[in-house]
PDB file of C-alpha atoms in Angstrom:
ATOM      1  CA  ARG A 420     109.607  77.233 109.747  1.00 62.00           C
ATOM      2  CA  CYS A 421     108.722  77.804 106.798  1.00 62.00           C
ATOM      3  CA  ASP A 422     107.202  74.341 105.249  1.00 67.00           C
ATOM      4  CA  PRO A 423     110.267  74.104 101.586  1.00 67.00           C
ATOM      5  CA  ARG A 424     107.628  72.368 100.016  1.00 72.00           C
ATOM      6  CA  MET A 425     105.390  74.989  99.976  1.00 80.00           C
ATOM      7  CA  PRO A 426     106.572  77.747  98.888  1.00 88.00           C
ATOM      8  CA  PRO A 427     106.431  80.999 101.711  1.00 92.00           C
ATOM      9  CA  LYS A 428     103.970  83.771 101.625  1.00 97.00           C
ATOM     10  CA  LEU A 429     105.715  87.344 102.730  1.00 98.00           C
ATOM     11  CA  LEU A 430     104.575  90.322 103.719  1.00 98.00           C
ATOM     12  CA  ALA A 431     106.405  93.565 103.004  1.00 98.00           C
ATOM     13  CA  ILE A 432     106.166  96.503 105.993  1.00 98.00           C
ATOM     14  CA  GLY A 433     107.179 100.680 104.061  1.00 97.00           C
ATOM     15  CA  ALA A 434     106.812 103.177 106.278  1.00 96.00           C
ATOM     16  CA  HIS A 435     106.355 104.995 102.587  1.00 96.00           C
ATOM     17  CA  PRO A 436     104.848 104.632  99.575  1.00 96.00           C
ATOM     18  CA  ASP A 437     108.236 103.491  97.997  1.00 95.00           C
ATOM     19  CA  ASP A 438     109.931 102.317 101.077  1.00 96.00           C
ATOM     20  CA  VAL A 439     109.174  98.358 100.033  1.00 98.00           C
ATOM     21  CA  GLU A 440     109.849  99.185  95.740  1.00 97.00           C
ATOM     22  CA  PHE A 441     113.633  99.823  95.885  1.00 96.00           C
ATOM     23  CA  GLY A 442     114.372  97.846  98.941  1.00 96.00           C
ATOM     24  CA  CYS A 443     113.230  94.787  98.732  1.00 98.00           C
ATOM     25  CA  ALA A 444     110.776  94.228  95.185  1.00 98.00           C
ATOM     26  CA  ALA A 445     113.040  92.601  93.390  1.00 98.00           C
ATOM     27  CA  ILE A 446     113.731  90.047  96.787  1.00 98.00           C
ATOM     28  CA  LEU A 447     109.527  89.845  96.079  1.00 98.00           C
ATOM     29  CA  ILE A 448     109.814  89.294  92.355  1.00 98.00           C
ATOM     30  CA  ASN A 449     112.140  86.068  93.186  1.00 97.00           C
ATOM     31  CA  GLU A 450     109.555  84.686  95.820  1.00 97.00           C
ATOM     32  CA  ILE A 451     106.059  85.528  93.395  1.00 97.00           C
ATOM     33  CA  ARG A 452     107.886  83.876  90.138  1.00 97.00           C
ATOM     34  CA  ARG A 453     108.480  80.710  92.419  1.00 95.00           C
ATOM     35  CA  GLY A 454     104.912  80.975  93.310  1.00 96.00           C
ATOM     36  CA  SER A 455     103.856  82.867  96.736  1.00 97.00           C
ATOM     37  CA  ARG A 456     101.730  84.466  97.639  1.00 97.00           C
ATOM     38  CA  ALA A 457     102.766  88.994  98.751  1.00 98.00           C
ATOM     39  CA  LYS A 458     101.307  91.964 100.787  1.00 98.00           C
ATOM     40  CA  ILE A 459     103.136  95.331 100.653  1.00 98.00           C
ATOM     41  CA  TRP A 460     101.613  97.376 103.700  1.00 98.00           C
ATOM     42  CA  VAL A 461     102.765 100.695 103.517  1.00 98.00           C
ATOM     43  CA  LEU A 462     101.962 102.426 106.677  1.00 98.00           C
ATOM     44  CA  SER A 463     101.794 106.087 105.251  1.00 96.00           C
ATOM     45  CA  LYS A 464     101.208 108.223 101.787  1.00 94.00           C
ATOM     46  CA  GLY A 465     104.339 110.628 102.203  1.00 86.00           C
ATOM     47  CA  GLU A 466     102.980 113.045 103.136  1.00 88.00           C
ATOM     48  CA  ALA A 467     105.413 115.480 104.240  1.00 83.00           C
ATOM     49  CA  GLY A 468     107.123 114.299 101.063  1.00 77.00           C
ATOM     50  CA  SER A 469     109.046 117.169  98.742  1.00 76.00           C
ATOM     51  CA  ASN A 470     107.406 116.293  95.680  1.00 83.00           C
ATOM     52  CA  GLY A 471     103.780 114.358  94.553  1.00 81.00           C
ATOM     53  CA  THR A 472     100.967 114.766  96.263  1.00 92.00           C
ATOM     54  CA  PRO A 473      99.587 111.677  98.187  1.00 93.00           C
ATOM     55  CA  GLU A 474      97.170 110.051  95.822  1.00 95.00           C
ATOM     56  CA  ILE A 475     100.292 110.509  93.121  1.00 95.00           C
ATOM     57  CA  ARG A 476     101.873 108.897  95.361  1.00 95.00           C
ATOM     58  CA  GLU A 477      99.036 106.460  96.547  1.00 96.00           C
ATOM     59  CA  ALA A 478      98.242 106.170  92.476  1.00 97.00           C
ATOM     60  CA  GLU A 479     102.239 105.235  91.904  1.00 96.00           C
ATOM     61  CA  SER A 480     102.592 102.497  94.022  1.00 97.00           C
ATOM     62  CA  ARG A 481      99.501 100.004  92.982  1.00 98.00           C
ATOM     63  CA  ARG A 482     101.185 100.057  89.595  1.00 98.00           C
ATOM     64  CA  ALA A 483     104.265  99.052  90.980  1.00 98.00           C
ATOM     65  CA  GLY A 484     102.827  96.432  93.080  1.00 98.00           C
ATOM     66  CA  ASP A 485     100.656  95.450  90.171  1.00 98.00           C
ATOM     67  CA  LEU A 486     103.802  94.717  87.753  1.00 98.00           C
ATOM     68  CA  ILE A 487     105.828  93.220  90.717  1.00 98.00           C
ATOM     69  CA  GLY A 488     102.244  91.039  91.601  1.00 97.00           C
ATOM     70  CA  ALA A 489     101.955  91.936  94.941  1.00 98.00           C
ATOM     71  CA  GLU A 490      98.652  92.535  96.705  1.00 97.00           C
ATOM     72  CA  VAL A 491      99.290  96.730  98.126  1.00 98.00           C
ATOM     73  CA  GLU A 492      97.802  97.595 100.719  1.00 98.00           C
ATOM     74  CA  PHE A 493      97.696 101.272 103.132  1.00 98.00           C
ATOM     75  CA  ALA A 494      97.218 102.231 106.864  1.00 97.00           C
ATOM     76  CA  ASP A 495      97.431 105.475 108.647  1.00 95.00           C
ATOM     77  CA  PHE A 496      99.402 105.494 111.613  1.00 96.00           C
ATOM     78  CA  GLY A 497      99.378 109.239 111.264  1.00 94.00           C
ATOM     79  CA  GLY A 498     101.293 110.430 108.652  1.00 92.00           C
ATOM     80  CA  ASP A 499     104.654 111.023 106.994  1.00 90.00           C
ATOM     81  CA  CYS A 500     107.494 111.816 109.731  1.00 92.00           C
ATOM     82  CA  HIS A 501     104.220 111.359 112.467  1.00 95.00           C
ATOM     83  CA  ILE A 502     104.890 106.915 112.881  1.00 96.00           C
ATOM     84  CA  GLU A 503     104.793 107.309 116.804  1.00 97.00           C
ATOM     85  CA  TYR A 504     107.249 104.015 118.083  1.00 97.00           C
ATOM     86  CA  THR A 505     104.234 103.430 120.748  1.00 97.00           C
ATOM     87  CA  PRO A 506     102.442  99.867 122.248  1.00 97.00           C
ATOM     88  CA  ALA A 507      99.187 100.732 120.591  1.00 97.00           C
ATOM     89  CA  ASN A 508     100.393 100.674 117.635  1.00 98.00           C
ATOM     90  CA  THR A 509     102.794  97.256 117.519  1.00 98.00           C
ATOM     91  CA  ILE A 510      99.398  95.933 118.664  1.00 97.00           C
ATOM     92  CA  ARG A 511      97.899  97.198 114.963  1.00 97.00           C
ATOM     93  CA  VAL A 512     100.863  95.843 113.434  1.00 98.00           C
ATOM     94  CA  ALA A 513     100.432  92.529 115.196  1.00 98.00           C
ATOM     95  CA  ARG A 514      96.313  92.761 113.833  1.00 97.00           C
ATOM     96  CA  GLU A 515      98.241  92.766 110.734  1.00 98.00           C
ATOM     97  CA  ILE A 516     100.222  89.515 111.741  1.00 98.00           C
ATOM     98  CA  ARG A 517      97.664  87.327 112.585  1.00 97.00           C
ATOM     99  CA  ALA A 518      95.109  88.942 109.763  1.00 97.00           C
ATOM    100  CA  TRP A 519      97.835  87.719 106.582  1.00 97.00           C
ATOM    101  CA  ARG A 520      99.094  85.176 108.502  1.00 97.00           C
ATOM    102  CA  PRO A 521     102.403  85.481 106.053  1.00 98.00           C
ATOM    103  CA  ASP A 522     105.594  82.787 106.360  1.00 97.00           C
ATOM    104  CA  ILE A 523     107.920  86.024 106.008  1.00 97.00           C
ATOM    105  CA  ILE A 524     108.272  89.321 106.752  1.00 98.00           C
ATOM    106  CA  LEU A 525     110.741  91.461 105.455  1.00 98.00           C
ATOM    107  CA  ALA A 526     110.121  95.148 107.330  1.00 98.00           C
ATOM    108  CA  PRO A 527     113.074  98.224 107.209  1.00 97.00           C
ATOM    109  CA  HIS A 528     115.784  97.765 109.465  1.00 95.00           C
ATOM    110  CA  THR A 529     116.153  99.156 113.039  1.00 94.00           C
ATOM    111  CA  SER A 530     119.036 101.789 112.882  1.00 89.00           C
ATOM    112  CA  GLU A 531     118.735 105.134 113.500  1.00 86.00           C
ATOM    113  CA  GLU A 532     120.879 106.513 110.578  1.00 84.00           C
ATOM    114  CA  GLN A 533     118.401 107.335 108.143  1.00 87.00           C
ATOM    115  CA  HIS A 534     114.909 108.280 107.932  1.00 89.00           C
ATOM    116  CA  PRO A 535     113.746 107.797 111.435  1.00 92.00           C
ATOM    117  CA  ASP A 536     109.890 107.012 109.799  1.00 95.00           C
ATOM    118  CA  HIS A 537     111.973 103.882 108.327  1.00 95.00           C
ATOM    119  CA  ALA A 538     113.555 103.114 112.106  1.00 95.00           C
ATOM    120  CA  ARG A 539     110.124 103.321 113.732  1.00 97.00           C
ATOM    121  CA  VAL A 540     108.783 101.171 111.512  1.00 98.00           C
ATOM    122  CA  GLY A 541     111.589  98.882 111.459  1.00 97.00           C
ATOM    123  CA  LYS A 542     110.977  97.769 115.519  1.00 98.00           C
ATOM    124  CA  LEU A 543     107.280  98.021 115.486  1.00 98.00           C
ATOM    125  CA  VAL A 544     107.496  95.457 113.231  1.00 98.00           C
ATOM    126  CA  ARG A 545     110.720  93.978 115.072  1.00 98.00           C
ATOM    127  CA  ASP A 546     107.968  93.582 118.427  1.00 98.00           C
ATOM    128  CA  ALA A 547     104.845  93.380 116.998  1.00 98.00           C
ATOM    129  CA  ALA A 548     106.073  90.211 114.945  1.00 98.00           C
ATOM    130  CA  ARG A 549     106.706  89.081 118.790  1.00 97.00           C
ATOM    131  CA  LEU A 550     103.066  89.630 120.113  1.00 97.00           C
ATOM    132  CA  ALA A 551     101.011  87.697 116.963  1.00 97.00           C
ATOM    133  CA  ARG A 552     101.941  84.306 118.886  1.00 96.00           C
ATOM    134  CA  TYR A 553     101.214  85.447 122.294  1.00 95.00           C
ATOM    135  CA  GLY A 554      97.312  83.933 123.605  1.00 91.00           C
ATOM    136  CA  GLY A 555      97.110  85.506 125.527  1.00 90.00           C
ATOM    137  CA  LEU A 556      96.960  89.548 124.539  1.00 91.00           C
ATOM    138  CA  GLU A 557      93.607  91.195 125.189  1.00 92.00           C
ATOM    139  CA  GLU A 558      93.665  92.972 122.220  1.00 93.00           C
ATOM    140  CA  LEU A 559      94.344  90.362 120.008  1.00 95.00           C
ATOM    141  CA  LYS A 560      91.975  87.700 121.352  1.00 91.00           C
ATOM    142  CA  PRO A 561      89.917  87.913 117.730  1.00 91.00           C
ATOM    143  CA  GLN A 562      92.309  86.459 116.119  1.00 94.00           C
ATOM    144  CA  PRO A 563      93.957  82.978 116.432  1.00 96.00           C
ATOM    145  CA  PRO A 564      98.028  83.850 117.887  1.00 97.00           C
ATOM    146  CA  HIS A 565     100.603  84.381 114.331  1.00 97.00           C
ATOM    147  CA  ALA A 566     104.028  83.133 114.998  1.00 97.00           C
ATOM    148  CA  ILE A 567     106.154  84.048 111.891  1.00 97.00           C
ATOM    149  CA  ALA A 568     109.107  82.045 110.244  1.00 95.00           C
ATOM    150  CA  ASN A 569     111.716  84.274 109.666  1.00 96.00           C
ATOM    151  CA  LEU A 570     112.502  87.999 109.744  1.00 98.00           C
ATOM    152  CA  TYR A 571     114.499  90.039 108.262  1.00 98.00           C
ATOM    153  CA  TYR A 572     115.403  93.353 107.583  1.00 97.00           C
ATOM    154  CA  TYR A 573     116.426  95.335 104.538  1.00 97.00           C
ATOM    155  CA  SER A 574     117.440  98.299 103.916  1.00 94.00           C
ATOM    156  CA  VAL A 575     115.979 101.387 101.770  1.00 89.00           C
ATOM    157  CA  THR A 576     118.882 103.278 100.251  1.00 74.00           C
ATOM    158  CA  ARG A 577     121.580 103.321 101.884  1.00 72.00           C
ATOM    159  CA  GLU A 578     123.562 100.332 103.929  1.00 70.00           C
ATOM    160  CA  PHE A 579     124.979 101.148 107.632  1.00 65.00           C
ATOM    161  CA  GLY A 580     128.639 100.165 108.115  1.00 65.00           C
ATOM    162  CA  ARG A 581     128.206  96.485 108.370  1.00 75.00           C
ATOM    163  CA  ARG A 582     128.223  93.705 105.603  1.00 87.00           C
ATOM    164  CA  PRO A 583     124.770  92.325 104.878  1.00 92.00           C
ATOM    165  CA  ASP A 584     123.713  88.796 106.619  1.00 93.00           C
ATOM    166  CA  LEU A 585     122.378  87.502 103.441  1.00 95.00           C
ATOM    167  CA  ILE A 586     123.059  88.368  99.904  1.00 95.00           C
ATOM    168  CA  VAL A 587     119.978  87.509  97.211  1.00 97.00           C
ATOM    169  CA  ASP A 588     121.108  87.601  93.232  1.00 97.00           C
ATOM    170  CA  ILE A 589     118.178  89.201  91.869  1.00 98.00           C
ATOM    171  CA  SER A 590     120.054  89.595  88.254  1.00 98.00           C
ATOM    172  CA  SER A 591     116.735  87.420  86.839  1.00 98.00           C
ATOM    173  CA  ALA A 592     114.124  90.284  88.642  1.00 98.00           C
ATOM    174  CA  ARG A 593     116.650  93.077  88.047  1.00 98.00           C
ATOM    175  CA  GLU A 594     114.848  93.715  84.818  1.00 98.00           C
ATOM    176  CA  LEU A 595     111.511  93.978  86.495  1.00 98.00           C
ATOM    177  CA  TRP A 596     112.394  95.518  89.628  1.00 98.00           C
ATOM    178  CA  GLU A 597     113.870  98.524  87.751  1.00 98.00           C
ATOM    179  CA  LYS A 598     110.708  99.197  86.119  1.00 98.00           C
ATOM    180  CA  ALA A 599     108.261  98.848  89.832  1.00 98.00           C
ATOM    181  CA  MET A 600     111.073 101.606  90.950  1.00 97.00           C
ATOM    182  CA  ARG A 601     110.542 103.741  87.858  1.00 96.00           C
ATOM    183  CA  CYS A 602     107.261 103.833  88.793  1.00 96.00           C
ATOM    184  CA  HIS A 603     107.708 106.321  91.125  1.00 95.00           C
ATOM    185  CA  GLN A 604     108.886 109.059  89.164  1.00 92.00           C
ATOM    186  CA  SER A 605     107.571 112.147  91.253  1.00 91.00           C
ATOM    187  CA  GLN A 606     110.407 111.354  93.863  1.00 85.00           C
ATOM    188  CA  ALA A 607     113.202 110.610  90.917  1.00 83.00           C
ATOM    189  CA  LYS A 608     112.852 114.604  90.996  1.00 81.00           C
ATOM    190  CA  SER A 609     113.931 114.842  94.492  1.00 78.00           C
ATOM    191  CA  LYS A 610     116.629 112.639  93.011  1.00 83.00           C
ATOM    192  CA  GLN A 611     118.235 109.862  91.323  1.00 90.00           C
ATOM    193  CA  TYR A 612     117.172 106.623  93.305  1.00 90.00           C
ATOM    194  CA  VAL A 613     117.081 104.769  90.822  1.00 94.00           C
ATOM    195  CA  GLU A 614     120.207 105.005  89.531  1.00 94.00           C
ATOM    196  CA  MET A 615     121.694 104.701  93.386  1.00 93.00           C
ATOM    197  CA  ARG A 616     119.762 102.072  94.352  1.00 94.00           C
ATOM    198  CA  LEU A 617     121.361  99.550  90.944  1.00 96.00           C
ATOM    199  CA  ALA A 618     124.406 101.394  91.593  1.00 95.00           C
ATOM    200  CA  ALA A 619     124.159  99.483  95.088  1.00 94.00           C
ATOM    201  CA  THR A 620     122.743  96.373  93.734  1.00 95.00           C
ATOM    202  CA  ARG A 621     125.339  96.249  90.718  1.00 96.00           C
ATOM    203  CA  SER A 622     128.121  96.648  93.633  1.00 93.00           C
ATOM    204  CA  LEU A 623     127.493  93.759  95.935  1.00 94.00           C
ATOM    205  CA  GLY A 624     126.457  91.707  93.052  1.00 95.00           C
ATOM    206  CA  HIS A 625     129.750  91.604  91.783  1.00 94.00           C
ATOM    207  CA  GLN A 626     131.305  91.226  95.351  1.00 91.00           C
ATOM    208  CA  ALA A 627     129.439  87.944  95.472  1.00 93.00           C
ATOM    209  CA  GLY A 628     130.666  87.276  91.881  1.00 93.00           C
ATOM    210  CA  VAL A 629     125.786  87.605  90.408  1.00 95.00           C
ATOM    211  CA  GLU A 630     125.395  90.247  87.730  1.00 97.00           C
ATOM    212  CA  TYR A 631     123.469  91.493  90.311  1.00 97.00           C
ATOM    213  CA  ALA A 632     122.711  91.383  94.255  1.00 96.00           C
ATOM    214  CA  MET A 633     120.501  92.432  97.268  1.00 96.00           C
ATOM    215  CA  SER A 634     121.790  92.400 101.130  1.00 95.00           C
ATOM    216  CA  LEU A 635     119.241  91.421 104.368  1.00 96.00           C
ATOM    217  CA  TYR A 636     119.744  91.955 107.198  1.00 96.00           C
ATOM    218  CA  LEU A 637     118.618  89.156 110.361  1.00 96.00           C
ATOM    219  CA  ASN A 638     116.656  89.699 113.180  1.00 95.00           C
ATOM    220  CA  ASP A 639     117.668  86.280 114.330  1.00 93.00           C
ATOM    221  CA  PRO A 640     120.244  83.432 113.647  1.00 92.00           C
ATOM    222  CA  VAL A 641     119.082  80.661 110.887  1.00 89.00           C
ATOM    223  CA  LEU A 642     119.329  77.963 112.327  1.00 89.00           C
ATOM    224  CA  LEU A 643     120.056  74.645 110.089  1.00 88.00           C
ATOM    225  CA  GLU A 644     120.158  70.298 110.222  1.00 88.00           C
ATOM    226  CA  ASN A 645     123.776  70.444 108.150  1.00 91.00           C
ATOM    227  CA  ILE A 646     125.397  72.722 107.217  1.00 88.00           C
ATOM    228  CA  SER A 647     126.047  71.506 103.912  1.00 88.00           C
ATOM    229  CA  SER A 648     122.325  72.644 103.397  1.00 82.00           C
ATOM    230  CA  LEU A 649     124.331  75.870 102.536  1.00 85.00           C
ATOM    231  CA  THR A 650     124.793  75.508  98.078  1.00 84.00           C
ATOM    232  CA  LEU A 651     126.434  78.764  97.690  1.00 84.00           C
ATOM    233  CA  SER A 652     129.153  81.429  99.215  1.00 83.00           C
ATOM    234  CA  SER A 653     129.537  85.054  97.852  1.00 80.00           C
ATOM    235  CA  ARG A 654     133.118  83.963  98.581  1.00 76.00           C
ATOM    236  CA  HIS A 655     134.754  85.291  95.843  1.00 67.00           C
ATOM    237  CA  PHE A 656     137.958  88.158  97.442  1.00 58.00           C
TER     238      PHE A 656
END
């Protein structure tokens, strides 16, 4: 579990250069403002995108990362639309987890009803978080094992026909989050992604009794010492 006295260290992983910004950057902003360190790790440069070159999209991500206050790093997993769900790639992700040693990981939801890279990366991260804590895996022995405290899934541009497991109030982060999303000018030529995300989070926020809110989905049940530890509720209907 995370030490409640210390701000957690976060690793947000995306398949494409804008996934984290659209899907969970407002949550990162909230945590960074509390003193957390955050890293955005991107597994392609959007090579198959309808607009924007890989160089342009990388630059857009780095500008967004500067605004958010997060380190941005890219990795080559074969390129956009070529990311494979394989043991070798799982071990590569586990190696990054051991290197960065995060408390919390944010990954794309594993639902198949979306860009296939999103689901594959979500599954890679899920499996890698388990492998990263195994001491006997030969390929990972140069790095000490690491067990994360929590893995949460975010939705990139849509929800998945089920209620979110967690609703995060991002009202205070909305303005900076919008600026980070608008760094991805090349993708605005394809669809009004920024407006879509603002509308979705505003709707969810109103349902939860706040101005803007962002959804997360659990990989594991939440452990509590007592139910009164939960002091907020989204029950407003």
